[in-house]
JSON list of C-alpha atoms in Angstrom, two decimals:
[
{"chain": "S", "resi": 1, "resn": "UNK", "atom": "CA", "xyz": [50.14, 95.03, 38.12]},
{"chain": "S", "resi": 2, "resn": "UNK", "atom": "CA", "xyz": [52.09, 92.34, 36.42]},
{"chain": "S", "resi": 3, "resn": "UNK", "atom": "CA", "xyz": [53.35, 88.85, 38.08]},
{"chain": "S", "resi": 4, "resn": "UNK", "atom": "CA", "xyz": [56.60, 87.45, 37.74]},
{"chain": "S", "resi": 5, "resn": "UNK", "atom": "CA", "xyz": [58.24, 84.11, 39.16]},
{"chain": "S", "resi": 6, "resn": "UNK", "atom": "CA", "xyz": [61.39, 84.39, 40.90]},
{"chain": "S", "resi": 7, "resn": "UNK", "atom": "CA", "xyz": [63.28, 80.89, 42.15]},
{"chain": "S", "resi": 8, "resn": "UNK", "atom": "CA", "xyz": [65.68, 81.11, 44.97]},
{"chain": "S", "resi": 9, "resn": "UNK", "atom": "CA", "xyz": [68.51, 78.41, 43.83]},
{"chain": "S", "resi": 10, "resn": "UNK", "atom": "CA", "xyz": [69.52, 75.31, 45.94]},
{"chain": "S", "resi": 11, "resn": "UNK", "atom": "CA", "xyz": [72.74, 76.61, 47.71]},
{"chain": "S", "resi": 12, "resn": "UNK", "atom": "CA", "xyz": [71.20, 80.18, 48.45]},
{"chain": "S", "resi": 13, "resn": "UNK", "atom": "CA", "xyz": [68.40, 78.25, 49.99]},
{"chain": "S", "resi": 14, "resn": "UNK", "atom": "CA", "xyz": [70.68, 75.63, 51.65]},
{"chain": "S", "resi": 15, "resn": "UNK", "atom": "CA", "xyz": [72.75, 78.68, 52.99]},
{"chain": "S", "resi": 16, "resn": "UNK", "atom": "CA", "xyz": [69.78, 79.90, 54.84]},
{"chain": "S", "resi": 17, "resn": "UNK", "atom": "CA", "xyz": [69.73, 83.10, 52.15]},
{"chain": "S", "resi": 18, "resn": "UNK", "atom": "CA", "xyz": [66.51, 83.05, 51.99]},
{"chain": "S", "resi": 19, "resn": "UNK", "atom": "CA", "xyz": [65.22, 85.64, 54.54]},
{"chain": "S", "resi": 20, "resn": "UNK", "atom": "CA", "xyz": [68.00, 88.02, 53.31]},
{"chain": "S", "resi": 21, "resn": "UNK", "atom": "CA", "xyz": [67.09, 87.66, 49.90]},
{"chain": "S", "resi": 22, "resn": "UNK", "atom": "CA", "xyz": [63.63, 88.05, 50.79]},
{"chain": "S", "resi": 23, "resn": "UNK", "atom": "CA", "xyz": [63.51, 91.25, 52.24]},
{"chain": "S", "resi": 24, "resn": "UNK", "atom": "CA", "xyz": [65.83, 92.57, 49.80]},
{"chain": "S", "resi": 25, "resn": "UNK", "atom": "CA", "xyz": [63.14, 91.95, 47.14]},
{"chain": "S", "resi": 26, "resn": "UNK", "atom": "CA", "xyz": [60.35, 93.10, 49.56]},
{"chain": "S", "resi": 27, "resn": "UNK", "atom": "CA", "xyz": [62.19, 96.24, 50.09]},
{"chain": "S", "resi": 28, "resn": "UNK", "atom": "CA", "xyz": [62.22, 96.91, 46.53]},
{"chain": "S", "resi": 29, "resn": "UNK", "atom": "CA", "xyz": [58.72, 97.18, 46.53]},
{"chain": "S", "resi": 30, "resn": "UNK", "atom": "CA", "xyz": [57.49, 93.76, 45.07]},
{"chain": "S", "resi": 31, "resn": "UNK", "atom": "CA", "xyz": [54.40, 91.94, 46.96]},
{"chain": "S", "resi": 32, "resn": "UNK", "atom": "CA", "xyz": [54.57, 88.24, 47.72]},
{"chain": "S", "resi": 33, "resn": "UNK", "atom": "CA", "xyz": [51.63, 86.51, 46.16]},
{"chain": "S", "resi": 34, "resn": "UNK", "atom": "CA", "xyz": [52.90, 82.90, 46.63]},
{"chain": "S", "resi": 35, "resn": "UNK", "atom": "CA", "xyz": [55.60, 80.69, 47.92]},
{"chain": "S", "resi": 36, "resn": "UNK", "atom": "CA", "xyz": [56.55, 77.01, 48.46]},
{"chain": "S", "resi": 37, "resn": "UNK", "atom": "CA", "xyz": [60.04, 75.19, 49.11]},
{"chain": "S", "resi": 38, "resn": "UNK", "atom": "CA", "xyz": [60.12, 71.80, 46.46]},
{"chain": "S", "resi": 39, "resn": "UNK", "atom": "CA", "xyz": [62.83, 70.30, 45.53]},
{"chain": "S", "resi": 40, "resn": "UNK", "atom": "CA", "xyz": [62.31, 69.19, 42.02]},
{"chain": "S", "resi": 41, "resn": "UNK", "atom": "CA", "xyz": [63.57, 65.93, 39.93]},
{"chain": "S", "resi": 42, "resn": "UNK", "atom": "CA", "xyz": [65.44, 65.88, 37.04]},
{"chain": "S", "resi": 43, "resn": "UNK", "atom": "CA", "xyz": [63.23, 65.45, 34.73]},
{"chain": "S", "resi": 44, "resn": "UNK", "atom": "CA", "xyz": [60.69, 68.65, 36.46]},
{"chain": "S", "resi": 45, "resn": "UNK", "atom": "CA", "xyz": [64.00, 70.77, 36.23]},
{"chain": "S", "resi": 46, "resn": "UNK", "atom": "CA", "xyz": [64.60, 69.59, 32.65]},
{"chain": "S", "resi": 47, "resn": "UNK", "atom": "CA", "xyz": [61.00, 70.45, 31.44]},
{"chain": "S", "resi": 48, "resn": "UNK", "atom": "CA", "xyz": [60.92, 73.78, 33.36]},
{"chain": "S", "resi": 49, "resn": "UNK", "atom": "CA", "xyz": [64.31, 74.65, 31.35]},
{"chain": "S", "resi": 50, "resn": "UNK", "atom": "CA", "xyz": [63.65, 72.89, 28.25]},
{"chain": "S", "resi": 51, "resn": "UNK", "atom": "CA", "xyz": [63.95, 75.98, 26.40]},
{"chain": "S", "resi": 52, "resn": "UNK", "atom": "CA", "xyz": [67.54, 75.95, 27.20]},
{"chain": "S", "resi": 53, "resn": "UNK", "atom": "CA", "xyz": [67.99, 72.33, 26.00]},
{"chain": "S", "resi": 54, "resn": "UNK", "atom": "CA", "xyz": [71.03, 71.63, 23.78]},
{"chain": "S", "resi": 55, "resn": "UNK", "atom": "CA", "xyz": [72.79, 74.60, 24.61]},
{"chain": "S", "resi": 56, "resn": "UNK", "atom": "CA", "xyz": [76.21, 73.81, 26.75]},
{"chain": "S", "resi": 57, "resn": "UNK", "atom": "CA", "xyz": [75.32, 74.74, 30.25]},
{"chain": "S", "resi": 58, "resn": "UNK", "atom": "CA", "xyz": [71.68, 73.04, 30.10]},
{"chain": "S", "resi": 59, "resn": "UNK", "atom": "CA", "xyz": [72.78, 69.28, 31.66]},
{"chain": "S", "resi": 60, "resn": "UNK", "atom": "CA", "xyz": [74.64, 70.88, 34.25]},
{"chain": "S", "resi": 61, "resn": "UNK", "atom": "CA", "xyz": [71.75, 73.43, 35.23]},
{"chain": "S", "resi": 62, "resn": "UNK", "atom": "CA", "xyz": [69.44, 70.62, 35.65]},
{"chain": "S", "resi": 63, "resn": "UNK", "atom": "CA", "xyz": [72.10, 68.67, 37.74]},
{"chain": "S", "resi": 64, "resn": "UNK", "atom": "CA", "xyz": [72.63, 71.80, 40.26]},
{"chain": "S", "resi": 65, "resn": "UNK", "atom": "CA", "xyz": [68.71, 72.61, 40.10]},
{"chain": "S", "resi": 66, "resn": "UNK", "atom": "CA", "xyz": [67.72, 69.60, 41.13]},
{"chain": "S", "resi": 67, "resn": "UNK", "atom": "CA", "xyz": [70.32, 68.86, 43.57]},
{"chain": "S", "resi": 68, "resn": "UNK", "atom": "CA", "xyz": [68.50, 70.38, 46.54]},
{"chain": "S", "resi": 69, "resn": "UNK", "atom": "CA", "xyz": [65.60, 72.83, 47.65]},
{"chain": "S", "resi": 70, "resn": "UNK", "atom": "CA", "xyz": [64.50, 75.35, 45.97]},
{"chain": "S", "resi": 71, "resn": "UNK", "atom": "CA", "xyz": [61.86, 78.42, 47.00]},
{"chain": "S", "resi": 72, "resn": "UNK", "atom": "CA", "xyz": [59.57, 79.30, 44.21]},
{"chain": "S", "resi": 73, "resn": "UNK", "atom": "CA", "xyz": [57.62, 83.21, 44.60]},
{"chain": "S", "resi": 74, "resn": "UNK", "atom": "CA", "xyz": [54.87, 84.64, 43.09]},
{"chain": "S", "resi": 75, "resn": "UNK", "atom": "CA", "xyz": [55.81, 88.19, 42.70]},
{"chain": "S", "resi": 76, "resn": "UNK", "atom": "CA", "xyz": [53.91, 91.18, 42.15]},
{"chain": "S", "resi": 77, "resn": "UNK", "atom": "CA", "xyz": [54.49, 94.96, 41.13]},
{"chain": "S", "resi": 78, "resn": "UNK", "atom": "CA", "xyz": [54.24, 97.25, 38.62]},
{"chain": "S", "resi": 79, "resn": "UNK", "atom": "CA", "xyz": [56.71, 96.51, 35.30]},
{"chain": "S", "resi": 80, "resn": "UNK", "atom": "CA", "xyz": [57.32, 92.97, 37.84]},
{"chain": "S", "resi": 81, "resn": "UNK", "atom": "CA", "xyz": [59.12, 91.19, 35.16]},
{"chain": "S", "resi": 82, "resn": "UNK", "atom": "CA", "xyz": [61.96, 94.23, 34.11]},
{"chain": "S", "resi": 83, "resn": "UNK", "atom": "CA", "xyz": [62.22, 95.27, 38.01]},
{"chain": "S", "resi": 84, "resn": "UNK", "atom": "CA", "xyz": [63.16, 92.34, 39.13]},
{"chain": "S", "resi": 85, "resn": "UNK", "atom": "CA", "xyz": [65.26, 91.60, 36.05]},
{"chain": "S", "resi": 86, "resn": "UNK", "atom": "CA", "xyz": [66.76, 94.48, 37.33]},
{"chain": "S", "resi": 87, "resn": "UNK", "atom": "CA", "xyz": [67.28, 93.51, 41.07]},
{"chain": "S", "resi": 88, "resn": "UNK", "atom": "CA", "xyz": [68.88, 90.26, 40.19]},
{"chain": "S", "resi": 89, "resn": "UNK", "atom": "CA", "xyz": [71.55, 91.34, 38.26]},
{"chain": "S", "resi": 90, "resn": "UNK", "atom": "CA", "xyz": [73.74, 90.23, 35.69]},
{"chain": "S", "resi": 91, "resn": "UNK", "atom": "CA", "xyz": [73.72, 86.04, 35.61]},
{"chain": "S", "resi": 92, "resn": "UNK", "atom": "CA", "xyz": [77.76, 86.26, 36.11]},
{"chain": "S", "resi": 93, "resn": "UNK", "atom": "CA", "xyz": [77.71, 87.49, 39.98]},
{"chain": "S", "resi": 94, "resn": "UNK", "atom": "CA", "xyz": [81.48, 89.14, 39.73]},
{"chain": "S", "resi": 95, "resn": "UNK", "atom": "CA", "xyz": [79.49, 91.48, 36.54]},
{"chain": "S", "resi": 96, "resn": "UNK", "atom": "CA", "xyz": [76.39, 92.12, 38.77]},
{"chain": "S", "resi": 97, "resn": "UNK", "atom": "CA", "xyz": [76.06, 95.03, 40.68]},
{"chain": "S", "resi": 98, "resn": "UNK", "atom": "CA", "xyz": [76.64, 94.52, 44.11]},
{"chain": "S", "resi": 99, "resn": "UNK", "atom": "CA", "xyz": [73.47, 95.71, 45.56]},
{"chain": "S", "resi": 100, "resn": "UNK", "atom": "CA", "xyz": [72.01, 92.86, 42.98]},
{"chain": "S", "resi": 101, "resn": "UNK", "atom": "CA", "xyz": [70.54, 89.89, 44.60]},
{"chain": "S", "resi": 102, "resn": "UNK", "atom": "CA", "xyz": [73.45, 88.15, 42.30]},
{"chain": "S", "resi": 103, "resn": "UNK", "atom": "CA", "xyz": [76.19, 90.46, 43.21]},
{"chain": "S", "resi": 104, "resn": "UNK", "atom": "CA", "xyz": [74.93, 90.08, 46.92]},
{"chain": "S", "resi": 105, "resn": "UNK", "atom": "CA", "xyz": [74.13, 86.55, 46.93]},
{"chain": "S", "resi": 106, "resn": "UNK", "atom": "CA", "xyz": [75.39, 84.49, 43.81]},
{"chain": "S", "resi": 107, "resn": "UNK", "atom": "CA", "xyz": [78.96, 82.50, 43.83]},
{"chain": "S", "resi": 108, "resn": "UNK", "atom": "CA", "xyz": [79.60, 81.58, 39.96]},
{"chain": "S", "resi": 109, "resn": "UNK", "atom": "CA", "xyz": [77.16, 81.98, 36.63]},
{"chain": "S", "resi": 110, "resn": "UNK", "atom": "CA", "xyz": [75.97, 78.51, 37.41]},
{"chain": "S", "resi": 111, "resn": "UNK", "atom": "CA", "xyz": [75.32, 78.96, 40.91]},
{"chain": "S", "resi": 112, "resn": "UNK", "atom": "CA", "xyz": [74.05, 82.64, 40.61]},
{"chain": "S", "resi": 113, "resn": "UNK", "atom": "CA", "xyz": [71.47, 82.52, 43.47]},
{"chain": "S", "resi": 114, "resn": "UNK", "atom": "CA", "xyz": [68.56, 83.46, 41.44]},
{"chain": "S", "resi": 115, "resn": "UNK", "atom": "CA", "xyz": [66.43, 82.65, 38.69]},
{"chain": "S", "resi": 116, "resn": "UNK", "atom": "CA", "xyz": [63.30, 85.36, 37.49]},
{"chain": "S", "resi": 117, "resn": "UNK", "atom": "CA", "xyz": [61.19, 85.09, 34.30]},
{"chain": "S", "resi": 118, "resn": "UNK", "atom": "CA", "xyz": [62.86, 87.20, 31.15]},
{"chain": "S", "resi": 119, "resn": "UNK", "atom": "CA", "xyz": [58.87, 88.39, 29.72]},
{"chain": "S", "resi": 120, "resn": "UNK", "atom": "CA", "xyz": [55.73, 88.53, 30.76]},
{"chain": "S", "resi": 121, "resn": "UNK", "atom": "CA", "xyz": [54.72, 85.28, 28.27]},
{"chain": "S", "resi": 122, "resn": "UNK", "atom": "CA", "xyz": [57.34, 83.33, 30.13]},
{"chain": "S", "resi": 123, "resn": "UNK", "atom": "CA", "xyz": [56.25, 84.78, 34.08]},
{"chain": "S", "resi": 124, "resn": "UNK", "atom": "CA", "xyz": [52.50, 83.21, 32.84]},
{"chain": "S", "resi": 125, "resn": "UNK", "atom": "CA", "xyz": [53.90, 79.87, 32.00]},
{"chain": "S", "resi": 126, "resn": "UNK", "atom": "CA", "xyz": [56.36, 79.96, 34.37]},
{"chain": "S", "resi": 127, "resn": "UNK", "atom": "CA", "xyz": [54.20, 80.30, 37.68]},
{"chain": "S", "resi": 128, "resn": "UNK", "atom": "CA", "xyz": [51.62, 77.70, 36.47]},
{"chain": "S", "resi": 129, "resn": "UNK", "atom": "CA", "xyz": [54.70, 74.94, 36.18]},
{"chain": "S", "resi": 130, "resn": "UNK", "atom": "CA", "xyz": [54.76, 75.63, 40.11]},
{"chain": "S", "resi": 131, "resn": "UNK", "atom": "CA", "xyz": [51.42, 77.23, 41.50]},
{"chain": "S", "resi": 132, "resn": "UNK", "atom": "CA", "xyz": [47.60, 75.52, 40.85]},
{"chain": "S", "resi": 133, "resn": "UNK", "atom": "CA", "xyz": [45.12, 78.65, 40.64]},
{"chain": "S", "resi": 134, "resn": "UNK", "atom": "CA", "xyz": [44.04, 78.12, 43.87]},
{"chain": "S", "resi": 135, "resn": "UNK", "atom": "CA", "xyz": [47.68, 78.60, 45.30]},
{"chain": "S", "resi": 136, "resn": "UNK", "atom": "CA", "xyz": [47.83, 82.25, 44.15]},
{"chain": "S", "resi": 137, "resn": "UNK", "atom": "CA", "xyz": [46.79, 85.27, 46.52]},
{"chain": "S", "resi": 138, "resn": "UNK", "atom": "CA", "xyz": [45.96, 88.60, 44.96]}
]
């Protein structure tokens, strides 16, 4: 089974989405392994998306990522990183499909609810910027 890190964004969270948006990803068969509410500083939300640095929507990412709480999960299922790529939809919520967590759940491309790892490589590196060893269940 592969792992896979989803991140439920700060006004999904602040909406009280969370629950929803949990058992919609339950229900589509992943397994919870981890979770923890942070709310992360700039500079944590700028190194978790430094890949996207320099591109035009990177300062204002960081700004609405770190501008409140934010539920990091450890997911787990068979082909976990494509599934759930799958489940969350296009990033534009109005392109999504509306049984998406972003066609369900996401306002505008910025504020599009969810975040999930695009390959395995990045899942790896992704869940150890937010979970020791010792904080994963199998």
């Amino acid at each position: 089974m592969e792992k896979t890190l989803a991140l439920i964004k700060p006004r999904a969270f602040n909406e009280n989405l969370l629950g929803s948006m949990l058992n919609d990803i339950c229900d589509a068969g992943f397994y919870i392994l981890s979770i923890k509410t942070l709310r992360m500083t700039k500079e944590q939300t700028g190194s978790f998306y430094s890949i996207h640095k320099g591109k035009p929507f990177y300062k204002p990412l960081v700004e609405y990522m770190s501008s409140g709480t934010v539920a990091a999960i450890v997911l787990k299922k068979n082909n976990a990183v494509e599934d759930f790529r799958k489940l969350m939809g296009s990033t534009d919520p109005y392109e999504a499909h509306k049984g998406s967590l972003r066609g369900k759940y996401g306002l505008t491309t910025r504020k599009n609810a969810v975040h999930g790892s695009d390959s395995l490589e990045n899942a790896n590196k992704e869940i150890a910027f937010f979970f020791a060893f010792g904080e994963l269940f199998y």
